[in-house]
Amino acid sequence: MLLSIIIPVYQVEKYIDECLKSVIKAIKEVDKVEVLLLDDGSKDGSALVCKQYEQEYSFIRYFHSENCGVSKTRNKGLLLAQGRYITFLDADDVLSIDFIDEVINAINKYDFDLCVFEYEDFCEDSNDPAVSIKRSKRYELFDKNSRPIEGGAFLERMFNSSTRVASVWGTVYRKDFLIHNSIRFEEEMISSEDFDFIIKCMVKAKNVENINSTAIFYRRERIGSATQKYNPYKLLCDLKMREKWYKYFVGESDRGSKFFANDFVFFLTKYCHIVLGNEHLLKYVKENIDVINGGSSRTSMLLKMFISILGVKPSLKLLCSIRKE
């Protein structure tokens, strides 16, 4: 088996049929691809749709479990996958008809740990996935004339760019690379788990490739999606992920530590009302003021606010930058 496509399924009755039809259209050689449908305890009609597809197509396997979250579900998929390579697809998105052919060509041509593809947004109100809102520019993080690149070099470029690879879909992973480096999803995380997984991969990867073609049509902000429901625990997961990688990159990469410190500050700024209304988050922020201090002078406005509200002291370096402004 060459490629396993892992699709977590949860409350997506409205979208799963469109998703699976796109996958089936993309599969030309059924002996090279398997599709794993991992139902995370859906209460709607998602299971019925998945079972119908499993009965009709030999390369589709359906698994049901009680609700345990997307990270644990994806880890289960990693254990069940029989392919030499793995990719992820969200059940409300659409696979490009050319994606699997491009993957097979890339596998035959390159020896990669990861291969990063492009994606396109599309609006839920549009009936045509090909009507794109925005196309990614992940290819800008790669050298056209020098391939592949190491994951560390990729990260340095990402830290110095507005382009991010923060979602696990749209990338193909060599399974034995994941196994050898014990790379899994953090099961207690309910937010930023994708970005965390990507960073884990990149700090270990020796060969990262890019194919400048669309892999996924990403459904932007569907009603009821996980991205639309935000709460204090999700914010804590977002902050802890950035705190962890900030501390990892201190001494390793100045750009890396500043990147995650500034990202930490971004979430604090955007969701300040949640922080101020939650004692546990307030305590956490006080204990990790060093992460804020590790950012750039652009954090000065936030620091002013936290100085007055939390009674914490920023670094002398940032105090100087505040005074200059």
Backbone as numpy.savetxt, mean C-alpha at the origin, in Angstrom:
# Nx Ny Nz CAx CAy CAz Cx Cy Cz
3.11 -23.33 -11.32 2.26 -22.13 -11.32 3.15 -20.88 -11.32
2.85 -19.96 -12.22 3.70 -18.78 -12.37 3.25 -17.61 -11.49
1.95 -17.32 -11.48 1.46 -16.11 -10.82 0.21 -16.40 -9.99
0.22 -15.92 -8.75 -0.97 -15.97 -7.89 -1.51 -14.55 -7.71
-2.80 -14.38 -7.95 -3.46 -13.10 -7.74 -4.31 -13.22 -6.48
-3.93 -12.47 -5.44 -4.60 -12.54 -4.15 -5.62 -11.40 -4.06
-6.90 -11.76 -3.87 -7.97 -10.77 -3.81 -8.72 -10.91 -2.48
-8.48 -10.01 -1.52 -9.31 -9.99 -0.31 -10.73 -9.54 -0.67
-11.70 -10.17 -0.05 -13.10 -9.88 -0.36 -13.83 -9.54 0.93
-14.45 -8.37 0.96 -15.27 -8.02 2.12 -16.32 -6.98 1.71
-17.57 -7.39 1.75 -18.70 -6.51 1.50 -18.56 -5.78 0.15
-18.29 -6.54 -0.89 -18.08 -5.93 -2.22 -19.00 -6.55 -3.27
-20.20 -6.93 -2.85 -21.16 -7.55 -3.77 -21.38 -6.69 -5.01
-21.36 -5.38 -4.84 -21.62 -4.46 -5.96 -20.49 -4.44 -6.98
-19.26 -4.83 -6.56 -18.09 -4.63 -7.41 -17.38 -5.92 -7.83
-17.54 -6.99 -7.08 -16.70 -8.17 -7.28 -16.90 -8.80 -8.66
-18.10 -8.74 -9.20 -18.34 -9.32 -10.52 -17.53 -8.58 -11.59
-17.54 -7.26 -11.55 -16.76 -6.47 -12.51 -15.28 -6.75 -12.36
-14.82 -6.87 -11.12 -13.42 -7.16 -10.85 -13.02 -8.51 -11.46
-13.78 -9.54 -11.19 -13.43 -10.88 -11.66 -13.55 -11.01 -13.18
-14.49 -10.32 -13.76 -14.58 -10.34 -15.23 -13.32 -9.74 -15.85
-12.78 -8.69 -15.23 -11.56 -8.08 -15.76 -10.38 -9.04 -15.63
-10.33 -9.81 -14.54 -9.25 -10.78 -14.35 -9.34 -11.89 -15.38
-10.52 -12.40 -15.60 -10.71 -13.50 -16.55 -10.34 -13.06 -17.97
-10.69 -11.83 -18.33 -10.32 -11.31 -19.65 -8.81 -11.20 -19.82
-8.12 -10.96 -18.71 -6.66 -10.77 -18.77 -5.90 -12.09 -18.80
-6.54 -13.20 -18.42 -5.85 -14.49 -18.36 -5.94 -15.19 -19.71
-4.80 -15.36 -20.36 -4.76 -16.05 -21.67 -4.30 -17.50 -21.51
-3.44 -17.76 -20.54 -2.91 -19.10 -20.30 -3.32 -19.54 -18.89
-4.38 -20.33 -18.80 -4.98 -20.65 -17.51 -4.09 -21.53 -16.64
-3.13 -22.21 -17.25 -2.25 -23.07 -16.45 -1.15 -22.29 -15.74
-1.02 -21.00 -16.03 0.05 -20.20 -15.45 -0.42 -19.28 -14.33
-1.73 -19.18 -14.14 -2.27 -18.18 -13.20 -3.32 -18.83 -12.30
-3.30 -18.45 -11.03 -4.38 -18.81 -10.11 -4.91 -17.55 -9.46
-6.19 -17.58 -9.11 -6.84 -16.46 -8.45 -7.36 -16.94 -7.10
-6.92 -16.30 -6.03 -7.35 -16.66 -4.68 -8.33 -15.61 -4.18
-9.57 -16.02 -3.95 -10.59 -15.15 -3.40 -10.70 -15.42 -1.91
-10.31 -14.46 -1.10 -10.24 -14.64 0.35 -11.33 -13.81 1.01
-12.44 -14.45 1.30 -13.60 -13.78 1.87 -13.40 -13.60 3.37
-13.37 -12.34 3.79 -13.11 -12.01 5.20 -14.42 -11.83 5.96
-15.30 -12.82 5.83 -16.56 -12.80 6.59 -17.59 -11.85 6.06
-17.71 -11.71 4.74 -18.71 -10.81 4.16 -20.12 -11.22 4.57
-20.97 -10.22 4.82 -22.36 -10.47 5.19 -23.32 -10.22 4.04
-22.81 -9.68 2.94 -23.67 -9.42 1.78 -23.60 -10.61 0.82
-23.83 -10.37 -0.45 -23.84 -11.46 -1.42 -22.50 -11.75 -2.06
-21.41 -11.23 -1.51 -20.09 -11.43 -2.10 -19.72 -12.90 -2.20
-20.02 -13.67 -1.15 -19.65 -15.09 -1.12 -20.33 -15.85 -2.25
-21.59 -15.57 -2.50 -22.33 -16.26 -3.56 -21.70 -16.01 -4.92
-21.33 -14.76 -5.18 -20.68 -14.42 -6.46 -19.35 -15.17 -6.58
-18.55 -15.16 -5.52 -17.24 -15.83 -5.54 -17.39 -17.33 -5.79
-18.35 -17.96 -5.13 -18.55 -19.41 -5.28 -18.98 -19.76 -6.69
-19.78 -18.91 -7.30 -20.20 -19.15 -8.69 -19.00 -19.11 -9.64
-18.11 -18.16 -9.42 -16.91 -18.08 -10.25 -15.98 -19.27 -9.99
-15.87 -19.70 -8.75 -15.03 -20.85 -8.44 -15.54 -22.10 -9.15
-16.86 -22.28 -9.20 -17.43 -23.45 -9.87 -17.20 -23.41 -11.37
-17.17 -22.22 -11.93 -17.06 -22.08 -13.39 -15.63 -22.10 -13.89
-14.68 -21.66 -13.08 -13.29 -21.52 -13.55 -12.35 -22.30 -12.64
-11.58 -23.19 -13.24 -10.72 -24.09 -12.47 -9.55 -23.36 -11.79
-9.18 -22.19 -12.29 -8.03 -21.46 -11.75 -8.43 -20.52 -10.61
-9.71 -20.52 -10.24 -10.18 -19.68 -9.14 -10.42 -20.55 -7.91
-9.86 -20.13 -6.77 -10.08 -20.83 -5.50 -10.68 -19.84 -4.49
-11.72 -20.29 -3.80 -12.44 -19.45 -2.85 -12.22 -19.96 -1.43
-11.94 -19.03 -0.50 -11.74 -19.37 0.90 -12.55 -18.40 1.76
-13.19 -18.94 2.78 -13.97 -18.11 3.69 -13.40 -18.20 5.10
-13.40 -17.08 5.80 -13.00 -17.06 7.21 -13.83 -16.02 7.94
-13.85 -16.11 9.25 -14.50 -15.08 10.03 -13.71 -13.78 9.91
-14.40 -12.68 10.07 -13.78 -11.38 9.86 -12.55 -11.19 10.74
-11.41 -10.92 10.11 -10.16 -10.76 10.85 -9.32 -9.60 10.32
-9.78 -8.89 9.30 -9.05 -7.74 8.77 -8.23 -8.08 7.54
-7.92 -7.05 6.77 -7.27 -7.27 5.48 -5.84 -7.77 5.62
-5.12 -7.36 6.67 -3.73 -7.79 6.82 -3.64 -9.30 7.06
-4.44 -9.80 7.97 -4.44 -11.23 8.25 -4.93 -12.01 7.03
-5.91 -11.46 6.33 -6.44 -12.10 5.13 -5.36 -12.21 4.05
-4.60 -11.15 3.83 -3.53 -11.19 2.83 -2.43 -12.16 3.25
-2.11 -12.20 4.54 -1.10 -13.17 5.02 -1.57 -14.60 4.76
-2.84 -14.84 4.93 -3.38 -16.16 4.61 -3.19 -16.45 3.12
-3.41 -15.44 2.30 -3.21 -15.60 0.86 -1.77 -15.94 0.51
-0.83 -15.30 1.22 0.59 -15.59 0.98 0.92 -17.05 1.30
0.29 -17.59 2.32 0.52 -19.00 2.68 -0.12 -19.96 1.68
-1.26 -19.58 1.14 -1.99 -20.46 0.23 -1.49 -20.38 -1.21
-0.83 -19.28 -1.56 -0.42 -19.05 -2.95 0.56 -20.10 -3.43
0.34 -20.62 -4.62 1.19 -21.63 -5.22 2.08 -21.07 -6.32
1.89 -19.80 -6.68 2.66 -19.21 -7.76 4.06 -18.83 -7.34
4.96 -18.79 -8.31 6.32 -18.32 -8.04 6.34 -16.82 -7.80
5.34 -16.13 -8.32 5.20 -14.69 -8.14 3.79 -14.39 -7.63
3.69 -13.27 -6.94 2.43 -12.90 -6.29 2.10 -11.46 -6.61
0.81 -11.21 -6.80 0.35 -9.83 -6.89 -0.97 -9.73 -6.14
-1.33 -8.50 -5.77 -2.56 -8.26 -5.01 -3.52 -7.41 -5.84
-4.80 -7.66 -5.64 -5.83 -6.87 -6.31 -6.97 -6.65 -5.32
-7.43 -5.41 -5.20 -8.59 -5.13 -4.36 -9.86 -5.48 -5.13
-10.85 -5.98 -4.42 -12.05 -6.53 -5.06 -12.96 -5.47 -5.67
-12.70 -4.20 -5.40 -13.49 -3.14 -6.02 -12.74 -2.44 -7.14
-11.57 -2.96 -7.50 -10.79 -2.39 -8.59 -10.89 -3.28 -9.83
-10.26 -2.82 -10.90 -10.35 -3.51 -12.20 -8.95 -3.76 -12.73
-8.70 -4.98 -13.18 -7.39 -5.34 -13.72 -7.31 -4.98 -15.20
-6.17 -4.44 -15.61 -5.96 -4.14 -17.02 -5.91 -5.43 -17.83
-6.48 -5.41 -19.00 -6.53 -6.60 -19.84 -5.13 -7.05 -20.27
-4.16 -6.14 -20.26 -2.80 -6.46 -20.69 -1.86 -6.83 -19.54
-2.34 -6.71 -18.32 -1.45 -6.83 -17.16 -0.75 -8.19 -17.09
-1.49 -9.27 -17.18 -0.88 -10.59 -16.99 0.12 -10.90 -18.10
-0.19 -10.51 -19.33 0.79 -10.68 -20.42 2.07 -9.90 -20.13
1.91 -8.68 -19.60 3.08 -7.86 -19.26 3.87 -8.51 -18.13
3.19 -9.10 -17.17 3.87 -9.78 -16.05 4.69 -10.96 -16.56
4.08 -11.78 -17.39 4.78 -12.96 -17.94 5.99 -12.53 -18.74
5.85 -11.48 -19.55 6.99 -10.97 -20.32 8.11 -10.47 -19.40
7.71 -9.77 -18.32 8.70 -9.25 -17.38 9.43 -10.38 -16.66
8.71 -11.43 -16.29 9.32 -12.58 -15.61 10.32 -13.28 -16.54
9.97 -13.39 -17.80 10.86 -14.03 -18.77 12.09 -13.18 -19.08
11.95 -11.86 -18.92 13.02 -10.95 -19.33 13.93 -10.55 -18.18
13.37 -10.38 -16.97 14.13 -9.85 -15.84 14.15 -10.82 -14.67
15.17 -10.68 -13.86 15.26 -11.41 -12.60 15.02 -10.40 -11.49
13.76 -10.25 -11.05 13.43 -9.19 -10.11 12.88 -9.74 -8.79
13.09 -8.94 -7.73 12.42 -9.20 -6.46 11.03 -8.58 -6.48
10.97 -7.37 -7.01 9.70 -6.66 -7.17 9.66 -6.04 -8.57
8.47 -5.97 -9.13 8.28 -5.26 -10.39 7.10 -4.32 -10.21
7.35 -3.03 -10.33 6.36 -1.99 -10.06 5.72 -1.55 -11.37
4.40 -1.62 -11.43 3.63 -1.18 -12.59 2.95 0.16 -12.29
2.33 0.72 -13.31 1.55 1.95 -13.14 0.08 1.60 -12.85
-0.67 2.61 -12.42 -2.11 2.43 -12.22 -2.83 3.70 -12.66
-4.13 3.58 -12.86 -4.96 4.73 -13.21 -6.16 4.79 -12.28
-6.45 6.00 -11.81 -7.68 6.23 -11.03 -8.87 6.26 -11.98
-10.02 5.85 -11.49 -11.24 6.16 -12.22 -12.35 6.41 -11.21
-13.32 7.18 -11.62 -14.39 7.60 -10.74 -15.47 6.53 -10.68
-16.00 6.31 -9.50 -17.05 5.30 -9.33 -18.27 5.61 -10.18
-18.53 6.87 -10.44 -19.71 7.25 -11.21 -19.56 6.95 -12.69
-18.33 6.66 -13.14 -18.09 6.36 -14.55 -18.29 4.88 -14.81
-18.98 4.54 -15.88 -19.20 3.15 -16.24 -18.05 2.57 -17.05
-17.10 3.41 -17.40 -15.99 2.98 -18.23 -14.68 3.14 -17.46
-14.08 2.03 -17.00 -12.82 2.12 -16.25 -11.70 2.78 -17.02
-11.80 2.78 -18.35 -10.74 3.37 -19.17 -10.79 4.90 -19.12
-11.88 5.47 -18.57 -11.94 6.92 -18.40 -11.16 7.27 -17.14
-9.94 7.72 -17.34 -9.01 7.90 -16.22 -9.10 9.28 -15.62
-9.03 9.34 -14.28 -8.90 10.62 -13.60 -7.43 11.04 -13.58
-6.57 10.08 -13.26 -5.15 10.38 -13.15 -4.35 9.10 -13.33
-3.23 9.19 -14.04 -2.34 8.05 -14.20 -1.12 8.27 -13.33
-0.67 7.21 -12.68 0.50 7.31 -11.82 1.76 7.58 -12.64
2.81 8.03 -11.94 4.10 8.28 -12.59 5.21 7.58 -11.81
4.96 6.34 -11.44 5.96 5.57 -10.71 7.25 5.40 -11.50
7.13 5.37 -12.82 8.31 5.19 -13.69 9.35 6.29 -13.48
8.93 7.46 -12.96 9.87 8.56 -12.74 10.88 8.23 -11.64
10.60 7.21 -10.83 11.51 6.80 -9.77 12.59 5.84 -10.26
12.56 5.53 -11.54 13.50 4.56 -12.11 14.35 5.21 -13.19
15.55 4.67 -13.36 16.44 5.08 -14.44 16.10 4.30 -15.70
15.89 4.99 -16.79 15.59 4.29 -18.05 16.76 3.45 -18.52
17.97 3.94 -18.29 19.16 3.28 -18.84 19.91 2.43 -17.83
19.40 2.36 -16.61 20.09 1.58 -15.58 19.07 0.77 -14.80
18.89 -0.48 -15.20 17.90 -1.34 -14.57 18.49 -2.70 -14.30
18.04 -3.35 -13.25 17.14 -2.85 -12.21 17.88 -1.95 -11.23
17.16 -1.44 -10.23 17.81 -0.67 -9.17 17.58 -1.39 -7.84
18.42 -1.09 -6.87 18.23 -1.65 -5.54 17.09 -0.93 -4.83
16.46 -1.64 -3.91 15.36 -1.06 -3.17 15.76 0.19 -2.40
16.99 0.20 -1.84 17.46 1.37 -1.11 17.55 2.59 -1.99
18.05 2.40 -3.22 18.13 3.51 -4.17 16.74 3.99 -4.57
15.83 3.04 -4.73 14.45 3.39 -5.04 13.86 4.27 -3.93
14.08 3.87 -2.67 13.54 4.63 -1.55 14.12 6.04 -1.50
15.43 6.18 -1.72 16.04 7.50 -1.71 15.38 8.41 -2.74
15.07 7.84 -3.90 14.40 8.65 -4.93 12.98 9.01 -4.50
12.30 8.05 -3.90 10.94 8.32 -3.45 10.92 9.37 -2.34
11.90 9.32 -1.43 11.98 10.29 -0.35 12.17 11.71 -0.87
12.74 11.82 -2.06 13.04 13.13 -2.64 12.05 13.50 -3.74
10.89 12.82 -3.74 9.93 13.01 -4.82 8.52 13.11 -4.25
7.61 13.64 -5.04 6.20 13.65 -4.65 5.50 12.36 -5.03
6.19 11.49 -5.76 5.62 10.20 -6.18 5.87 9.15 -5.11
4.83 8.36 -4.81 4.95 7.32 -3.81 4.47 5.98 -4.37
5.05 4.92 -3.84 4.50 3.59 -4.03 4.08 3.14 -2.64
2.81 3.34 -2.32 2.32 3.11 -0.96 1.23 2.06 -0.89
0.88 1.47 -2.03 -0.15 0.42 -2.08 0.47 -0.86 -2.61
0.01 -1.99 -2.10 0.62 -3.26 -2.52 0.13 -3.71 -3.88
-1.06 -3.27 -4.30 -1.52 -3.64 -5.63 -0.71 -2.87 -6.68
-0.70 -3.42 -7.89 0.08 -2.79 -8.95 1.55 -3.13 -8.91
1.93 -4.07 -8.05 3.31 -4.54 -7.95 3.32 -6.06 -7.91
4.32 -6.66 -8.53 4.48 -8.12 -8.54 5.69 -8.47 -7.67
5.52 -9.48 -6.81 6.55 -9.87 -5.84 6.99 -11.31 -6.09
8.29 -11.55 -6.05 8.78 -12.93 -6.12 8.54 -13.59 -4.76
7.84 -14.69 -4.77 7.39 -15.30 -3.51 8.56 -15.71 -2.63
9.60 -16.32 -3.20 10.70 -16.77 -2.34 11.49 -15.59 -1.75
11.42 -14.42 -2.40 11.99 -13.21 -1.81 11.23 -12.83 -0.54
9.91 -12.89 -0.59 9.09 -12.58 0.59 9.34 -13.59 1.70
9.41 -14.87 1.35 9.61 -15.92 2.35 10.99 -15.80 2.99
12.02 -15.64 2.16 13.40 -15.57 2.65 13.60 -14.42 3.63
12.89 -13.29 3.38 13.04 -12.11 4.22 11.93 -11.97 5.26
11.11 -13.02 5.40 10.03 -13.03 6.40 9.15 -11.79 6.31
8.80 -11.41 5.09 7.99 -10.21 4.88 6.51 -10.58 4.88
5.80 -10.02 5.84 4.37 -10.24 6.00 3.70 -8.92 6.36
2.38 -8.94 6.34 1.63 -7.77 6.78 1.51 -7.78 8.30
1.60 -6.60 8.91 1.43 -6.46 10.35 -0.06 -6.58 10.67
-0.44 -7.67 11.33 -1.86 -8.00 11.45 -2.62 -7.09 12.40
-1.92 -6.39 13.30 -2.62 -5.48 14.21 -2.91 -4.13 13.56
-2.33 -3.90 12.38 -2.52 -2.62 11.71 -3.79 -2.64 10.87
-4.57 -1.57 10.95 -5.76 -1.45 10.11 -5.65 -0.24 9.18
-4.49 0.39 9.18 -4.23 1.51 8.28 -2.72 1.59 8.06
-2.32 2.01 6.87 -0.90 2.11 6.47 -0.21 0.76 6.38
-0.97 -0.34 6.42 -0.35 -1.66 6.33 0.27 -1.90 4.95
-0.32 -1.33 3.90 0.26 -1.45 2.57 1.62 -0.77 2.48
1.67 0.47 2.94 2.91 1.25 2.87 4.00 0.57 3.69
3.64 0.07 4.85 4.58 -0.64 5.71 5.16 -1.85 4.99
4.31 -2.61 4.31 4.73 -3.80 3.56 5.69 -3.41 2.44
5.37 -2.33 1.72 6.23 -1.87 0.63 7.61 -1.47 1.14
7.67 -0.73 2.25 8.96 -0.31 2.79 9.77 -1.53 3.23
9.12 -2.50 3.88 9.80 -3.74 4.25 10.44 -4.40 3.03
9.70 -4.44 1.94 10.22 -5.05 0.72 11.41 -4.27 0.18
11.29 -2.95 0.14 12.31 -2.13 -0.50 13.63 -2.14 0.27
13.57 -2.21 1.60 14.84 -2.20 2.36 15.60 -3.52 2.17
14.94 -4.54 1.65 15.58 -5.84 1.42 15.86 -6.13 -0.05
15.15 -5.47 -0.94 15.20 -5.81 -2.36 16.53 -5.42 -3.01
17.06 -6.32 -3.83 18.27 -6.06 -4.61 17.94 -5.68 -6.05
16.81 -6.18 -6.53 16.44 -5.97 -7.93 14.99 -5.50 -8.01
14.81 -4.23 -8.30 13.47 -3.66 -8.45 13.31 -3.17 -9.88
12.29 -3.68 -10.54 12.02 -3.32 -11.93 10.76 -2.46 -12.01
10.60 -1.81 -13.16 9.38 -1.05 -13.44 8.93 -1.33 -14.86
7.64 -1.54 -15.02 7.02 -1.65 -16.35 6.06 -0.48 -16.49
6.31 0.35 -17.48 5.50 1.56 -17.65 4.23 1.26 -18.43
3.40 0.42 -17.83 2.09 0.14 -18.39 1.10 -0.01 -17.24
-0.16 0.20 -17.52 -1.19 0.20 -16.48 -1.51 -1.22 -16.04
-1.44 -1.44 -14.73 -1.80 -2.73 -14.16 -3.23 -2.73 -13.63
-3.57 -1.65 -12.94 -4.81 -1.58 -12.18 -5.57 -0.29 -12.52
-6.88 -0.42 -12.63 -7.75 0.75 -12.61 -8.32 0.84 -11.19
-7.92 1.88 -10.48 -8.22 2.01 -9.06 -9.49 2.85 -8.87
-10.48 2.26 -8.22 -11.74 2.95 -8.00 -11.57 3.99 -6.89
-11.70 5.23 -7.22 -11.42 6.31 -6.30 -12.59 6.55 -5.35
-12.34 6.39 -4.04 -13.27 6.78 -2.97 -14.69 6.26 -3.18
-14.83 4.95 -3.25 -16.19 4.41 -3.32 -16.87 4.59 -1.97
-18.19 4.71 -2.01 -18.97 4.88 -0.79 -18.86 3.61 0.05
-18.52 3.78 1.35 -18.40 2.63 2.23 -17.03 2.01 2.26
-16.08 2.54 1.49 -14.74 1.96 1.46 -14.03 2.25 2.77
-13.00 1.43 3.07 -12.27 1.58 4.32 -11.59 2.93 4.43
-11.19 3.50 3.30 -10.48 4.78 3.33 -11.38 5.92 3.77
-12.71 5.73 3.68 -13.62 6.80 4.06 -13.96 6.78 5.55
-13.62 5.72 6.24 -13.95 5.60 7.65 -12.69 5.78 8.48
-12.62 6.89 9.18 -11.40 7.19 9.92 -11.72 7.32 11.40
-10.83 6.80 12.25 -11.07 6.82 13.69 -9.72 6.91 14.41
-9.73 7.10 15.75 -8.47 7.25 16.47 -7.50 6.08 16.32
-8.01 4.84 16.25 -7.09 3.71 16.13 -6.41 3.70 14.76
-7.13 4.06 13.71 -6.51 4.15 12.39 -5.41 5.21 12.39
-5.70 6.35 13.01 -4.69 7.41 13.09 -3.47 6.92 13.87
-3.70 6.19 14.96 -2.59 5.66 15.74 -1.74 4.71 14.89
-2.39 3.87 14.08 -1.64 2.98 13.18 -0.81 3.77 12.18
-1.41 4.82 11.60 -0.68 5.67 10.65 0.54 6.31 11.31
0.35 6.82 12.51 1.45 7.49 13.21 2.53 6.50 13.63
2.13 5.34 14.17 3.11 4.36 14.63 3.94 3.82 13.48
3.32 3.64 12.32 4.06 3.16 11.16 5.16 4.15 10.80
4.83 5.43 10.82 5.81 6.45 10.45 6.85 6.65 11.55
6.44 6.50 12.80 7.40 6.55 13.90 8.42 5.42 13.76
7.94 4.21 13.47 8.83 3.05 13.33 9.87 3.28 12.24
9.44 3.75 11.08 10.38 3.91 9.98 11.24 5.15 10.14
10.72 6.17 10.83 11.58 7.31 11.17 12.76 6.82 12.00
12.49 6.03 13.02 13.54 5.55 13.91 14.48 4.58 13.18
13.95 3.83 12.23 14.80 2.93 11.44 15.79 3.73 10.60
15.31 4.81 9.99 16.15 5.55 9.04 17.06 6.58 9.72
16.85 6.87 10.99 17.79 7.75 11.69 19.16 7.09 11.69
20.14 7.75 11.14 21.47 7.17 11.02 21.67 6.38 9.74
20.57 5.99 9.10 20.65 5.25 7.83 20.50 6.19 6.64
19.52 7.07 6.75 19.21 7.95 5.63 18.58 9.23 6.15
19.25 10.35 5.95 18.71 11.63 6.40 17.40 11.94 5.69
17.37 11.65 4.39 16.14 11.87 3.64 15.02 10.98 4.15
15.37 9.73 4.47 14.36 8.80 4.96 13.78 9.22 6.29
14.62 9.63 7.22 14.13 10.04 8.54 13.27 11.30 8.42
13.69 12.26 7.60 12.90 13.47 7.42 11.58 13.17 6.71
11.62 12.26 5.75 10.41 11.88 5.01 9.35 11.38 5.98
9.71 10.45 6.86 8.72 9.87 7.76 8.35 10.82 8.90
9.28 11.65 9.34 8.94 12.66 10.34 7.93 13.65 9.78
8.15 14.11 8.55 7.22 15.04 7.93 5.88 14.39 7.65
5.90 13.10 7.30 4.66 12.38 7.09 3.89 12.23 8.41
4.61 11.98 9.47 4.04 11.92 10.82 3.32 13.24 11.13
4.00 14.33 10.85 3.45 15.66 11.09 2.24 15.92 10.19
2.29 15.45 8.96 1.15 15.61 8.04 -0.12 15.03 8.64
-0.01 13.80 9.17 -1.20 13.16 9.76 -1.67 13.90 11.00
-0.73 14.39 11.82 -1.12 15.16 12.99 -1.86 16.43 12.59
-1.38 17.08 11.54 -2.01 18.31 11.08 -3.40 18.04 10.53
-3.51 17.02 9.71 -4.78 16.72 9.04 -5.85 16.27 10.04
-5.41 15.52 11.06 -6.38 14.94 12.01 -6.14 15.46 13.43
-5.79 16.73 13.52 -5.52 17.34 14.81 -6.73 17.22 15.75
-7.93 17.34 15.21 -9.14 17.27 16.03 -9.29 15.90 16.69
-8.83 14.85 16.02 -8.90 13.51 16.60 -7.88 13.38 17.74
-6.66 13.90 17.51 -5.62 13.84 18.53 -6.08 14.57 19.80
-6.60 15.76 19.62 -6.97 16.59 20.77 -8.16 16.01 21.54
-8.92 15.15 20.89 -10.08 14.56 21.55 -9.83 13.17 22.10
-8.58 12.73 22.10 -8.29 11.36 22.52 -7.08 11.36 23.45
-7.28 10.98 24.70 -6.19 11.02 25.69 -5.04 10.08 25.33
-5.39 8.90 24.78 -4.34 7.94 24.42 -3.44 8.50 23.32
-4.05 9.16 22.33 -3.27 9.76 21.24 -2.43 10.93 21.75
-3.02 11.74 22.62 -2.26 12.86 23.19 -1.02 12.36 23.93
-1.19 11.32 24.71 -0.06 10.74 25.44 0.99 10.21 24.48
0.52 9.54 23.43 1.44 8.98 22.43 2.26 10.08 21.75
1.59 11.16 21.37 2.29 12.27 20.69 3.32 12.90 21.62
2.96 13.09 22.88 3.92 13.66 23.84 5.17 12.78 23.95
4.95 11.46 23.95 6.07 10.54 24.10 6.94 10.48 22.85
6.42 10.95 21.73 7.15 10.85 20.46 7.37 12.21 19.81
7.56 13.21 20.65 7.84 14.54 20.12 9.14 14.56 19.33
10.04 13.60 19.59 11.30 13.54 18.85 11.07 13.29 17.37
9.97 12.62 17.02 9.66 12.39 15.61 9.31 13.72 14.95
8.52 14.53 15.61 8.18 15.86 15.09 9.45 16.69 14.95
10.31 16.62 15.95 11.56 17.38 15.91 12.47 16.94 14.77
12.27 15.72 14.28 13.12 15.21 13.21 12.72 15.70 11.84
11.62 16.42 11.75 11.14 16.90 10.46 11.82 18.18 10.02
11.32 18.73 8.94 11.88 19.96 8.38 11.22 21.17 9.01
11.68 22.34 8.64 11.14 23.58 9.21 9.69 23.81 8.81
9.21 23.04 7.82 7.81 23.17 7.41 6.85 22.73 8.51
7.38 22.08 9.54 6.54 21.64 10.65 6.32 22.74 11.68
6.84 23.92 11.43 6.86 24.96 12.47 5.46 25.36 12.95
4.51 25.46 12.04 3.16 25.88 12.45 2.54 24.85 13.39
2.74 23.58 13.08 2.22 22.53 13.94 2.90 22.56 15.30
4.22 22.78 15.28 4.97 22.82 16.52 4.48 23.94 17.44
4.18 25.09 16.86 3.66 26.19 17.66 2.39 25.78 18.39
1.53 25.07 17.66 0.27 24.63 18.25 0.51 23.64 19.38
1.40 22.67 19.15 1.63 21.65 20.16 2.42 22.19 21.37
3.22 23.22 21.15 3.91 23.85 22.28 2.89 24.40 23.27
1.87 25.07 22.74 0.88 25.70 23.61 -0.11 24.70 24.19
-0.48 23.69 23.42 -1.51 22.75 23.86 -0.94 21.64 24.74
0.22 21.10 24.35 0.75 19.94 25.04 1.85 20.27 26.03
2.38 21.48 25.95 3.45 21.84 26.86 4.74 21.10 26.58
4.97 20.77 25.29 6.20 20.06 24.92 7.17 21.05 24.28
8.44 20.67 24.26 9.46 21.55 23.72 10.09 20.94 22.47
10.07 21.67 21.35 10.74 21.19 20.15 12.24 21.38 20.26
12.96 20.86 19.28 14.41 21.00 19.28 14.82 22.45 19.05
16.03 22.80 19.49 16.56 24.15 19.31 16.62 24.50 17.82
16.98 23.51 17.01 17.09 23.73 15.56 15.76 24.21 14.98
14.66 23.54 15.40 13.37 23.92 14.85 12.85 25.21 15.48
13.19 25.48 16.73 12.81 26.76 17.31 13.42 27.91 16.52
14.67 27.72 16.10 15.35 28.74 15.29 14.64 28.94 13.96
14.21 27.82 13.37 13.52 27.93 12.08 12.18 28.62 12.22
11.51 28.41 13.38 10.23 29.09 13.62 10.47 30.60 13.72
11.50 31.00 14.44 11.78 32.42 14.62 12.10 33.09 13.28
12.81 32.36 12.40 13.15 32.92 11.10 11.90 33.20 10.28
10.91 32.35 10.44 9.69 32.54 9.67 8.85 33.67 10.25
